[in-house]
Coordinates of C-alpha atoms in Angstrom, one line a residue:
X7 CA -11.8 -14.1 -10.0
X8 CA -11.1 -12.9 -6.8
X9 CA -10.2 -9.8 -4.5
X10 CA -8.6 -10.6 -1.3
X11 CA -7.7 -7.3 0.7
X12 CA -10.9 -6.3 0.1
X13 CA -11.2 -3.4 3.2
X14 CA -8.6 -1.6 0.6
X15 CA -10.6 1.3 -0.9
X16 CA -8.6 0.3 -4.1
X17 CA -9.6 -3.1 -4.0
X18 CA -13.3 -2.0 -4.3
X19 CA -12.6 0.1 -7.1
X20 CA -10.9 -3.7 -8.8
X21 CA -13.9 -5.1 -7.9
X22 CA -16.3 -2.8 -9.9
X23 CA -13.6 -2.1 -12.8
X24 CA -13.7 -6.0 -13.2
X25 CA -17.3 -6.1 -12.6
X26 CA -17.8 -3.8 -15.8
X27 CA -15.9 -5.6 -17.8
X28 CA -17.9 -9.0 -17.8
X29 CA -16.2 -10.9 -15.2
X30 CA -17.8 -13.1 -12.5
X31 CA -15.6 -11.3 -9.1
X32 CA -15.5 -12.9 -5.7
X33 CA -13.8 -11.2 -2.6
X34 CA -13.2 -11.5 0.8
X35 CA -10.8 -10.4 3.7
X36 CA -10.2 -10.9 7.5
X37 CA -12.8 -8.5 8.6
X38 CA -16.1 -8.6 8.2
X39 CA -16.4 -5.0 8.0
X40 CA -14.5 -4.6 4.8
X41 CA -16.0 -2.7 2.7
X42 CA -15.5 -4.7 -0.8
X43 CA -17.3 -7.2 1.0
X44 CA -20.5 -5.6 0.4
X45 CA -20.3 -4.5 -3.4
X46 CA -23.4 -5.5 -5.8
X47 CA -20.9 -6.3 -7.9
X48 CA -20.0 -9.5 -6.3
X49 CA -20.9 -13.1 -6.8
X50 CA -19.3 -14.2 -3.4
X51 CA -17.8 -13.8 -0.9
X52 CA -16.2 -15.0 2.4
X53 CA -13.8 -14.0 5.6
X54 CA -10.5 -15.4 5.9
X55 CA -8.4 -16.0 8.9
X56 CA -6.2 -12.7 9.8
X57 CA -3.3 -12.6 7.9
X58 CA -1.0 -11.5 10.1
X59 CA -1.8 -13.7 12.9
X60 CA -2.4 -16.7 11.0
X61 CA -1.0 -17.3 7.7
X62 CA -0.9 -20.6 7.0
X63 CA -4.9 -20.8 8.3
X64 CA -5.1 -18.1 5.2
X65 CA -3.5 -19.9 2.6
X66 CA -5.5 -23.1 3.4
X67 CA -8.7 -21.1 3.5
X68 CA -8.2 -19.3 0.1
X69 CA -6.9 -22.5 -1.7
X70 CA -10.2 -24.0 -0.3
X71 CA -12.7 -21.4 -1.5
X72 CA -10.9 -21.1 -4.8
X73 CA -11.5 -24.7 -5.1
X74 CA -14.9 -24.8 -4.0
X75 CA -16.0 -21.4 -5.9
X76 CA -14.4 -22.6 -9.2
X77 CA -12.2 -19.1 -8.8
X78 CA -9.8 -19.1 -11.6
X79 CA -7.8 -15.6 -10.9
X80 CA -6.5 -13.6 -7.4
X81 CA -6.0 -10.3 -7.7
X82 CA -4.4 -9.4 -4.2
X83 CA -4.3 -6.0 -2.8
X84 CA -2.0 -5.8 0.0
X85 CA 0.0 -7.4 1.9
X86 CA -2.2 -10.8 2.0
X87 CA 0.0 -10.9 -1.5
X88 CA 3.6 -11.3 0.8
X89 CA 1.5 -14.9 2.2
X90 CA 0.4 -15.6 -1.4
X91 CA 4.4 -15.2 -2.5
X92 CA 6.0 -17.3 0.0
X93 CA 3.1 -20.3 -0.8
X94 CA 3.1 -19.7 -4.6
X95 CA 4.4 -23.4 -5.0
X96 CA 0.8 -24.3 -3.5
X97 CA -0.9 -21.8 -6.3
X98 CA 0.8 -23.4 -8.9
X99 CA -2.0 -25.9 -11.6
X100 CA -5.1 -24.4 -9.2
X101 CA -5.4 -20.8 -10.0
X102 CA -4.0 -17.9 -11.4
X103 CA -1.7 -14.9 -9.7
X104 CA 0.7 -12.4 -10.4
X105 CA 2.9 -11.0 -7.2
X106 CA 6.2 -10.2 -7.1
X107 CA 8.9 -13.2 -5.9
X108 CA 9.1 -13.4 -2.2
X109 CA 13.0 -13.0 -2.4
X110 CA 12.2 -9.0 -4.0
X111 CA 9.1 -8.6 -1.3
X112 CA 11.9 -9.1 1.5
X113 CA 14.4 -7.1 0.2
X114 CA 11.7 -4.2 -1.0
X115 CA 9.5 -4.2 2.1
X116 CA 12.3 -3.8 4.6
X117 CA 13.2 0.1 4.7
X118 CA 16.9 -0.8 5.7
X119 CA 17.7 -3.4 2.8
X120 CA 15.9 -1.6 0.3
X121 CA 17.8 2.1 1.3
X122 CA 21.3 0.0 0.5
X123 CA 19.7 -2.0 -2.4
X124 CA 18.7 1.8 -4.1
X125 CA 22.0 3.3 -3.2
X126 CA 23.7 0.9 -4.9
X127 CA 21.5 1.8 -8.0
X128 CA 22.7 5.2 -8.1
X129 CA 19.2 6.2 -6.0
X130 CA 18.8 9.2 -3.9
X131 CA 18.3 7.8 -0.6
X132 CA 18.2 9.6 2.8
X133 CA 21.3 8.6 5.1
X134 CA 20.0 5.5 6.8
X135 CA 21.5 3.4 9.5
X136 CA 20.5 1.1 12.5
X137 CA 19.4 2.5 15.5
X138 CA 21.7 0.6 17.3
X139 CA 24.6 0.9 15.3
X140 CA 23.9 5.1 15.2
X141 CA 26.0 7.8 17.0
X142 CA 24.3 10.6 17.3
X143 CA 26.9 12.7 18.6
X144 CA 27.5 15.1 15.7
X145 CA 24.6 15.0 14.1
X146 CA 22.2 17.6 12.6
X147 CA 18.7 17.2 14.1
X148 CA 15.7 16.5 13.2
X149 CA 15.9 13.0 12.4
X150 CA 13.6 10.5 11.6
X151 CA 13.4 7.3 13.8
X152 CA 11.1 4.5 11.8
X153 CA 10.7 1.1 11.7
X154 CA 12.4 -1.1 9.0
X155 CA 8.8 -3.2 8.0
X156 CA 5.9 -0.6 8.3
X157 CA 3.2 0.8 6.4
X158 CA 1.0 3.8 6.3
X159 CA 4.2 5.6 8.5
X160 CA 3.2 3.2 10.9
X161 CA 5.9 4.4 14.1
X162 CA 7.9 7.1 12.2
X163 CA 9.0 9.4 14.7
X164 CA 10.3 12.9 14.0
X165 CA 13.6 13.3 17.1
X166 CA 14.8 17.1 17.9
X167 CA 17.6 16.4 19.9
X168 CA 19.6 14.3 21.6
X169 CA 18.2 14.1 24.6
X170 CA 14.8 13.3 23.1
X171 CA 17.0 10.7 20.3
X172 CA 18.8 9.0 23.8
X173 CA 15.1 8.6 25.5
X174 CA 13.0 6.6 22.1
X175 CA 16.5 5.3 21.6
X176 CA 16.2 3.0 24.9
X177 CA 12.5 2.1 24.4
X178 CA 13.2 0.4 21.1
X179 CA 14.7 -2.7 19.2
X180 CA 17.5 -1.5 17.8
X181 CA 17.6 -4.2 14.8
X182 CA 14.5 -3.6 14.1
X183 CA 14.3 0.4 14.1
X184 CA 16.4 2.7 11.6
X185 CA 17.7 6.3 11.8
X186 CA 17.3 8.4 8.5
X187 CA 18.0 12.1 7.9
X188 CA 15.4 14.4 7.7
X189 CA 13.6 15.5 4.6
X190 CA 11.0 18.1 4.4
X191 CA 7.9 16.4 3.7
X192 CA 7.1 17.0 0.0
X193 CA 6.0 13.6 -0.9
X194 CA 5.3 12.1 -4.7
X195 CA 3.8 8.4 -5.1
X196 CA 4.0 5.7 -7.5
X197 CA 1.8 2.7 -8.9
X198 CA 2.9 0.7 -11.2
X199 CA 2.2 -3.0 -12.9
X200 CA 5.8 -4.2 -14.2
X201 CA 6.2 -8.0 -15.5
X202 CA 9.7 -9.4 -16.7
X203 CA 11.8 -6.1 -16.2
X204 CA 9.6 -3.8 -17.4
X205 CA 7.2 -1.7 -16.6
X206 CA 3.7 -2.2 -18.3
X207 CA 2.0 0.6 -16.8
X208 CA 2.5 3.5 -14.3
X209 CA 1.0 6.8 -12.4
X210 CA 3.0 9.1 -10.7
X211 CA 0.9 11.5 -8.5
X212 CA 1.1 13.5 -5.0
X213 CA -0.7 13.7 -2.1
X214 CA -2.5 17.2 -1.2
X215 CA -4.3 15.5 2.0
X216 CA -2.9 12.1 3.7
X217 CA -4.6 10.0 6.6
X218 CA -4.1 11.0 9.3
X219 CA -2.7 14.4 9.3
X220 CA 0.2 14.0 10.2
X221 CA 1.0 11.7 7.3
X222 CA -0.2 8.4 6.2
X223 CA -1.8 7.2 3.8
X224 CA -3.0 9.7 0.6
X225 CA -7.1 10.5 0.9
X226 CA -6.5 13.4 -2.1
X227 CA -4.6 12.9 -5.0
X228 CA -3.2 14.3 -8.5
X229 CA -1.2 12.6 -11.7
X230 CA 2.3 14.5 -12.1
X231 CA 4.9 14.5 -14.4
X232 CA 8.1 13.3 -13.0
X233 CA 10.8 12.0 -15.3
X234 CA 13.6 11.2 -12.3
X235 CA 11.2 9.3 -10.1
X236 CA 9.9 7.3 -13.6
X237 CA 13.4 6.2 -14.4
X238 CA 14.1 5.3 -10.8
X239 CA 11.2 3.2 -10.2
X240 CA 12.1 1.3 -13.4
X241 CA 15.8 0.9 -12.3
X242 CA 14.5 -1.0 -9.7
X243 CA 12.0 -3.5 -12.0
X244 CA 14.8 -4.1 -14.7
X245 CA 17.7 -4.8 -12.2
X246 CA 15.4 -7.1 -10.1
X247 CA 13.7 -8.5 -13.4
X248 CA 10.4 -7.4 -11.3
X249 CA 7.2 -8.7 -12.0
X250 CA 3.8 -7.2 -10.4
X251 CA 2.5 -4.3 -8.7
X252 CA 5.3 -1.8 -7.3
X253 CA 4.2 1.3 -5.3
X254 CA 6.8 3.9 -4.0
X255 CA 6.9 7.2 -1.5
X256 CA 9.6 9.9 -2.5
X257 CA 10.4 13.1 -0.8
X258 CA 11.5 15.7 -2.6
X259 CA 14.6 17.9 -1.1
X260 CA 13.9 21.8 -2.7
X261 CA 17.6 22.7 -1.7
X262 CA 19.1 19.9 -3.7
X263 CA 16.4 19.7 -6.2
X264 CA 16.2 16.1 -5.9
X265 CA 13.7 13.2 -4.8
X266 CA 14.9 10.7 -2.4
X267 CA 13.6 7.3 -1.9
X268 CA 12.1 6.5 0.7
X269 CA 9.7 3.3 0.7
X270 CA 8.8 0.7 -1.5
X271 CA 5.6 -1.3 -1.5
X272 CA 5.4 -4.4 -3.5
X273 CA 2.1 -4.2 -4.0
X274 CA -1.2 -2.1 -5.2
X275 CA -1.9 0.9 -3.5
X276 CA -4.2 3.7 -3.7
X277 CA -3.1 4.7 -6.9
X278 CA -5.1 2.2 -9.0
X279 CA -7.7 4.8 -9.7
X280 CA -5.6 7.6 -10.4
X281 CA -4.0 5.7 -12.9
X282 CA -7.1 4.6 -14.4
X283 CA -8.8 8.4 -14.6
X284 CA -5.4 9.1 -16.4
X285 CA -5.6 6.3 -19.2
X286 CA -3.9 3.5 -17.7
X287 CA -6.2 0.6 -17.0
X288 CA -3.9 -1.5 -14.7
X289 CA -6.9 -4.0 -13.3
X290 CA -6.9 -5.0 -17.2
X291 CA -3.0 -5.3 -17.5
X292 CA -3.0 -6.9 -14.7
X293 CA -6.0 -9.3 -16.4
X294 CA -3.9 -10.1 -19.5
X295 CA -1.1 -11.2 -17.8
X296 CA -2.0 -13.7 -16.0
X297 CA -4.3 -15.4 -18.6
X298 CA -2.1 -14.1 -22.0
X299 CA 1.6 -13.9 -20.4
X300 CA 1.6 -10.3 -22.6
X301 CA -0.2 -6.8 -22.1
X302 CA 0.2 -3.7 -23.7
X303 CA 2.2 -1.1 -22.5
X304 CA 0.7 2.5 -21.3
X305 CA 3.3 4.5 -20.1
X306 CA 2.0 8.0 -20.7
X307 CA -0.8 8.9 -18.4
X308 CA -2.4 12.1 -18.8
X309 CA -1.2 14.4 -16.2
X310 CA -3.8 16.3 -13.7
X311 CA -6.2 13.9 -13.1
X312 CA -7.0 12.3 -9.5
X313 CA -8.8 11.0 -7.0
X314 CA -10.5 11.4 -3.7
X315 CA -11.7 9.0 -0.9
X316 CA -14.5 10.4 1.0
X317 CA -15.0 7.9 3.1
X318 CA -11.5 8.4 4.4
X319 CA -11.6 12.3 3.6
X320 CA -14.0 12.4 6.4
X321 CA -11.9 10.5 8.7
X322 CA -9.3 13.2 8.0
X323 CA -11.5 16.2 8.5
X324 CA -12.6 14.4 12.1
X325 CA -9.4 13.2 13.1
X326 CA -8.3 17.2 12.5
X327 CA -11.1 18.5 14.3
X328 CA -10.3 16.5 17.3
X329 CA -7.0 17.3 17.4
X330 CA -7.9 21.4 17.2
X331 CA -6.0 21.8 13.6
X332 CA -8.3 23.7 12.3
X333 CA -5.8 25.6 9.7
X334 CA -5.5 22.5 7.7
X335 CA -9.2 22.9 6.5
X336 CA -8.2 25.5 4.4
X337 CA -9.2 25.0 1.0
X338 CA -10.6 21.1 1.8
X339 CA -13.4 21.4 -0.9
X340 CA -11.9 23.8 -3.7
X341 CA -9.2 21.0 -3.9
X342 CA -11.5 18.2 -4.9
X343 CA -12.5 20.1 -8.0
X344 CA -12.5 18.2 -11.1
X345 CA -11.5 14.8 -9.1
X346 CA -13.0 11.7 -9.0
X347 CA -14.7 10.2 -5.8
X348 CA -13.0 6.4 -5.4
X349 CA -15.1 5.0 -2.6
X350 CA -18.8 6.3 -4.3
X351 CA -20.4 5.2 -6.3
X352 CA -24.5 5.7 -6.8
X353 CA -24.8 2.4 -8.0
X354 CA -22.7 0.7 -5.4
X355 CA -23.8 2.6 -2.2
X356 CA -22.7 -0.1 0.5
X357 CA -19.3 -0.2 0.2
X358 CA -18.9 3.7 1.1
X359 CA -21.1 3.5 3.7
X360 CA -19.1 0.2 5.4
X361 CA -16.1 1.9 4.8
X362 CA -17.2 5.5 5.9
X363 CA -18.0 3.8 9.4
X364 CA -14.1 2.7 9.4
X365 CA -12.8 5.7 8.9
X366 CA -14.8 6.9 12.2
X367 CA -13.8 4.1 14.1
X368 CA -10.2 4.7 13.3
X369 CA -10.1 8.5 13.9
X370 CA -12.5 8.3 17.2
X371 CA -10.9 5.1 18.9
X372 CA -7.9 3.9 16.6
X373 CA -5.4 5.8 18.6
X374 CA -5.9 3.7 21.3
X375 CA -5.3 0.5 19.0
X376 CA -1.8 1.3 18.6
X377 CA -2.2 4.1 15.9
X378 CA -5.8 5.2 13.0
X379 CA -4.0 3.3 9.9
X380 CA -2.8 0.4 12.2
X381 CA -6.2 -0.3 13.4
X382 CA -7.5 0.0 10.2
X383 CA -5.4 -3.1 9.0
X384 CA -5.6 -5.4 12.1
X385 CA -6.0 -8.7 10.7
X386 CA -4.5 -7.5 7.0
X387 CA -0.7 -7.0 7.7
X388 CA 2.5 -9.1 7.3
X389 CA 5.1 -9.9 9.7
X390 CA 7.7 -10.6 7.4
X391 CA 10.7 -11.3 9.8
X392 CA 7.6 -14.0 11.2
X393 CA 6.7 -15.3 7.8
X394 CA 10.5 -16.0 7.3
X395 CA 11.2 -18.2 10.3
X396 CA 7.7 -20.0 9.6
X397 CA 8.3 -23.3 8.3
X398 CA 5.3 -25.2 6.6
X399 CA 2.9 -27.0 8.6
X400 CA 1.3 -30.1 8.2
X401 CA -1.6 -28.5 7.8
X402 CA -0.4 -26.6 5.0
X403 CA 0.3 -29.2 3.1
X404 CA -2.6 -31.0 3.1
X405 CA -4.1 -28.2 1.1
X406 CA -1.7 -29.5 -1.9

């Protein structure tokens, strides 16, 4: 089978879950600095054309090597999986994959559809509206200015007036840029498998430590409890009649005791482990899907459990050091306690190491790349407004 994504931290840990299991795993990426790329575990691998500049040179490059390498299963990890969705006719008799339709990945993926898509579920949703349909005359400040189809909070911007709100305001598209209230920033995650409507399997953890600092993506994590988000999430799959991964970012509001939506990935994310530590194996779920059509149902992880990526926890500690936020170290190693390392492993050195060097890269020099989490997925993002207007090439279909 094989990994694509494979810089993902989460995709390594695929790799070596599958590993362990008896199957023959491939993997490969748009950068040859991935760190899945460099797993023991691995029959093969190979480097794909960027995804985000060049998606239909992707597709014909992983239907080749899937050919070639007699791969039978993709197990995507991010958003190379939105490419894989809008080509699935191409997949179809040649191998094996589970990804949500493309038709939920647009609606899900963009923060502005989504927002009016969960409010009409009956989902707690901040107030949201186009930038350039927003008055901000009369409205309570801080506000959030974001764009609709990020990751990572990618170009989130926190506005404290209306001076500040008129300046950003000018500088950006406003189509492509929304305006959301504030909330405090108390955030609980999601991963879940869900196939037909219903969810297979799913963890529901928070943060304690996110990269970078300021918020991002999680390098610390627990398993909670959380019986609103739950039934939320799986609103969502059984309205849609969802199939495949779904990852979500609440907030949760302490005056109105409540958790508001906020984002929702259609895809893995870094809670693959975490759910794993807690008794739901979703790389094996995910398995028995796509060869059986059926898997069991696990949908009471133990609570408590979680995971750490060092590799990344060191781009955090840097990136804070740099920056002179020294108060944030407080309590960095007491909170790893009893938590699993997700990038280490002593019998799979490399990837850590490849992966480790990343991380420095993106807290030393990714700032002047546009952003640290942006320039650690050059090459792996989709452009889905871009994707949309794409019609297929030639080229594209010679790969039939």
């Amino acid at each position: 089978m094989l990994i694509t994504g494979a810089r993902m931290w989460y995709a390594i840990n695929a790799i070596r879950l599958l590993a362990r299991n008896g199957h023959d795993v491939f993997a490969a990426d748009s950068s040859k600095f991935s760190g899945g790329l460099y797993s023991r575990y691995l029959k093969g691998k190979f480097v794909y054309p960027s995804v985000s500049d060049d998606s239909e040179g992707f597709i014909n490059e992983i239907l080749e090597k899937t050919d070639e390498m007699k791969i039978d299963v993709i197990f995507p990890t991010f958003e190379e999986g939105f490419v894989i969705s809008k080509y699935l006719h191409l997949f179809e008799g040649r191998v094996k994959v589970l990804v949500p339709s493309y038709d939920h990945i647009k609606l899900l993926h963009d923060k502005f559809t989504m927002t009016d898509y969960a409010r009409s579920l009956g989902i707690c949703v901040p107030r949201t509206a186009l930038l350039g349909e927003f008055e901000p005359n009369g409205s309570s400040f801080p506000l959030i200015v974001k764009p609709r189809n990020q990751r990572s909070a990618e170009g989130i911007v926190r506005v404290t007036s209306s001076k500040e709100f008129e300046k950003i305001s000018k500088a950006l598209d406003g189509k492509r840029f929304l305006v959301q209230e504030w909330k405090p920033p108390h955030q609980i995650c999601t991963t879940g498998l869900a196939y037909n409507g219903k969810m297979i399997g799913n963890v529901i953890y928070k943060n304690v430590r996110e990269y970078p600092e300021s918020g991002g993506i999680g390098t610390c994590r627990i398993s909670i409890e959380c019986d609103s988000v739950l039934r939320d999430v799986e609103k969502i799959v059984g309205n849609l009649n969802y199939s495949g991964f779904i990852s979500t970012d609440f907030l949760y509001d302490k005056e109105r005791d409540a958790y508001f939506l906020v984002d929702v990935n259609p895809r893995m994310s870094p809670g693959l482990l975490v759910a794993y530590c807690s008794g739901v194996d979703m790389v094996k779920a995910y398995m028995d899907l796509v060869t059986k059509n059926r898997a069991e149902q696990i949908m009471s992880p133990e609570v408590g459990n979680g995971t750490y990526t060092t590799a990344m926890e060191i781009g955090w500690f840097f990136s804070v050091l740099f920056k002179g936020r020294f108060g944030k170290m407080k309590g960095f190693f007491k909170s790893r306690k009893r938590l699993r390392d997700d990038s280490w492993d002593i019998r799979d050195p490399a990837p850590f190491f490849v992966m480790l060097m990343s991380m420095l890269y993106t807290a030393i020099l990714g700032p002047l790349k546009g952003g640290q989490t942006k320039s650690f997925s050059l090459g792996a993002t989709c452009d889905i407004e871009s994707l949309c207007e794409e019609a297929d090439s030639n080229e594209v279909r010679k790969a039939v």
